[in-house]
Amino acid sequence: MNQKASTRQETQPLSGYRGDAGYFRFEERTEFDPELVLDVLRGRRLGVIFRGVIPAKAQRAITDRFWASPARRHRPGEPSHYVGSYHWNKSVETYLAESEAVRVDVENVLDVPDSPWASFRDGVSTALARHGATLRVARMHGTSAGPALIRAWTGAGAFSLAPHDDAAQCKDPRQAGFEIQRTLEHEVCAVNMCVEHEQGGRLVIWNIRPDDPSRDELGLRDTGFGYPADVLAGFDEIRLDIRQGDVYVFNGAHVHAVDATEGNRTNVSCLIGFTDDRTVVTWT
Ligand SMILES: [Fe+2]
């Protein structure tokens, strides 16, 4: 694999979309502005970070409930603890069943006074309403996706979350007919709300949205997970400091990662995108 990747770099670099300098940057604000989130959802900018917008008491409450949750899981060999469900690399039936099974536990973590999850949704819903559009959790056959995934990255090494993209997983044929696949015709974006953060753990994002031929070459077509460092070396990258209380949204089709983390880095997260001009859905 290593040999294949290094040979490949010399002969065929990762191909795909690269944004211009005006696009490939993070807008930074100290107050939440949902119109900037809509810009990201429409592909007009790479990302936006709202610094320190989660009230300290809400950060603490979510963090405490997360670590105390009876539904918190830790897979051996994987550097994360989590409460919630994720659709990556599984059938839609499995994902929806897992979402249903853990829904009450996720809601218990999120349902704190001044919940950033509720504030974000209210703000984005209000902004979308001005444009005649709505925000809701994705669904299929009467079952809803997960409202959020709460995760703590605890990995050692250069990356606590390896380089990956969030769009490939939306092509999984085992999820055919799931409405999130229509977000690929618009933008697939990631929302993160940082409630606990010690040191390190920057968001790293590269100026490349790989295309299918590139993913095929690397064997990542439907997972988008595990881009080798050498195929990313030639692309511009942003390393964004993340602090407790920050909320950030970015275009998840760009390869991104979390770099070395010390201590806990706990986020409330979901994916988000337009399925048509009037509908924005979220999933996990
Ligand atoms: Fe991601």
Coordinates of C-alpha atoms in Angstrom, one line a residue, residues 61-217:
A61 CA -23.2 20.0 31.4
I62 CA -22.8 18.3 28.0
T63 CA -19.3 17.1 28.9
D64 CA -20.5 15.7 32.2
R65 CA -23.5 13.9 30.7
F66 CA -21.4 12.5 27.9
W67 CA -18.8 10.9 30.1
A68 CA -21.6 9.6 32.5
S69 CA -23.8 8.3 29.7
P70 CA -24.7 4.6 30.0
A71 CA -24.7 4.6 26.1
R72 CA -21.1 5.8 25.8
R73 CA -19.1 3.3 23.7
H74 CA -15.4 2.8 23.2
R75 CA -14.2 0.4 20.5
P76 CA -10.9 -1.2 21.2
G77 CA -8.3 -0.1 18.8
E78 CA -10.2 3.0 17.8
P79 CA -9.2 6.3 19.5
S80 CA -12.6 7.6 20.4
H81 CA -15.4 7.4 22.8
Y82 CA -18.9 8.2 21.5
V83 CA -22.6 8.4 22.2
G84 CA -24.8 8.1 19.2
S85 CA -24.9 6.4 15.8
Y86 CA -23.0 7.0 12.5
H87 CA -23.9 5.9 9.0
W88 CA -20.3 5.5 7.8
N89 CA -19.7 2.1 6.1
K90 CA -23.0 0.3 6.9
S91 CA -26.5 -0.3 5.4
V92 CA -29.1 2.4 5.9
E93 CA -31.3 -0.1 7.8
T94 CA -28.5 -0.8 10.3
Y95 CA -27.8 2.9 10.7
L96 CA -31.5 3.9 11.3
A97 CA -31.9 1.0 13.7
E98 CA -28.8 2.1 15.7
S99 CA -30.0 5.7 15.6
E100 CA -33.4 4.6 17.1
A101 CA -31.8 2.5 19.8
V102 CA -29.6 5.3 21.1
R103 CA -31.9 8.3 20.4
V104 CA -33.0 8.9 24.0
D105 CA -29.4 8.7 25.3
V106 CA -28.3 11.3 22.7
E107 CA -31.2 13.6 23.6
N108 CA -30.3 13.3 27.3
V109 CA -26.7 14.5 26.5
L110 CA -27.9 17.4 24.3
D111 CA -30.9 18.6 26.3
V112 CA -29.1 21.0 28.7
P113 CA -30.0 24.7 29.4
D114 CA -28.7 26.9 26.5
S115 CA -27.9 23.8 24.4
P116 CA -25.6 24.7 21.5
W117 CA -27.4 22.0 19.4
A118 CA -30.8 23.7 20.0
S119 CA -29.3 27.2 19.4
F120 CA -27.6 26.1 16.2
R121 CA -30.8 24.5 14.8
D122 CA -33.0 27.4 15.8
G123 CA -30.6 29.9 14.2
V124 CA -30.2 28.0 10.9
S125 CA -33.9 27.2 10.7
T126 CA -34.8 30.9 11.1
A127 CA -32.2 31.9 8.4
L128 CA -33.4 29.2 6.0
A129 CA -37.1 30.3 6.6
R130 CA -36.1 33.7 5.1
H131 CA -35.2 31.9 1.9
G132 CA -38.3 29.7 1.9
A133 CA -36.4 26.6 3.1
T134 CA -36.5 24.3 6.1
L135 CA -34.1 22.3 8.3
R136 CA -34.9 18.8 9.6
V137 CA -33.2 15.6 10.6
A138 CA -33.0 13.2 7.6
R139 CA -35.4 10.2 7.5
M140 CA -36.4 7.1 5.6
H141 CA -39.4 4.8 5.9
G142 CA -40.6 6.8 8.9
T143 CA -37.4 6.5 10.9
S144 CA -35.1 9.5 11.6
A145 CA -31.4 9.7 11.5
G146 CA -29.4 10.5 14.6
P147 CA -29.8 14.0 15.9
A148 CA -26.1 14.3 16.8
L149 CA -23.0 12.2 17.5
I150 CA -21.1 13.2 20.6
R151 CA -17.5 12.0 20.4
A152 CA -14.2 12.4 22.2
W153 CA -11.0 11.9 20.2
T154 CA -8.2 10.5 22.4
G155 CA -5.9 9.1 19.7
A156 CA -2.1 9.4 20.0
G157 CA 0.2 10.1 17.0
A158 CA 0.3 12.7 14.3
F159 CA -3.4 12.5 13.7
S160 CA -6.0 11.7 16.3
L161 CA -8.5 11.4 13.4
A162 CA -6.9 10.2 10.1
P163 CA -7.3 12.2 6.9
H164 CA -10.7 11.5 5.3
D165 CA -13.6 13.1 3.5
D166 CA -17.2 13.1 4.5
A167 CA -18.7 12.9 1.0
A168 CA -17.6 9.4 -0.1
Q169 CA -19.6 7.7 2.6
C170 CA -22.7 9.3 1.2
K171 CA -22.3 7.2 -2.0
D172 CA -22.5 3.8 -0.2
P173 CA -24.7 1.6 -2.4
R174 CA -26.1 0.0 0.8
Q175 CA -27.7 3.4 1.5
A176 CA -29.4 3.8 -1.9
G177 CA -32.6 5.7 -1.6
F178 CA -31.6 7.4 1.6
E179 CA -32.2 11.1 1.1
I180 CA -28.8 12.2 2.3
Q181 CA -27.4 10.9 -1.0
R182 CA -29.0 13.9 -2.7
T183 CA -26.8 16.2 -0.7
L184 CA -24.0 15.1 -3.0
E185 CA -25.7 17.3 -5.7
H186 CA -25.2 20.3 -3.4
E187 CA -22.6 20.3 -0.6
V188 CA -21.9 17.8 2.2
C189 CA -20.9 19.8 5.3
A190 CA -19.8 19.1 8.8
V191 CA -20.9 20.8 12.0
N192 CA -18.9 20.5 15.2
M193 CA -19.5 22.0 18.6
C194 CA -16.5 21.8 20.9
V195 CA -17.5 21.3 24.6
E196 CA -14.3 19.9 26.0
H197 CA -10.8 20.6 24.8
E198 CA -7.4 20.3 26.4
Q199 CA -4.5 20.7 24.0
G200 CA -3.7 20.3 20.4
G201 CA -6.4 18.7 18.2
R202 CA -6.4 21.3 15.4
L203 CA -8.7 20.8 12.5
V204 CA -6.5 20.2 9.4
I205 CA -8.1 20.7 6.0
W206 CA -6.5 20.3 2.6
N207 CA -7.5 22.2 -0.5
I208 CA -8.7 19.2 -2.4
R209 CA -12.1 17.5 -2.8
P210 CA -10.9 14.2 -4.3
D211 CA -12.9 12.8 -7.3
D212 CA -14.0 9.2 -7.7
P213 CA -11.0 8.0 -9.8
S214 CA -8.7 9.2 -7.0
R215 CA -10.7 7.4 -4.4
D216 CA -10.8 4.3 -6.5
E217 CA -7.1 4.3 -6.9

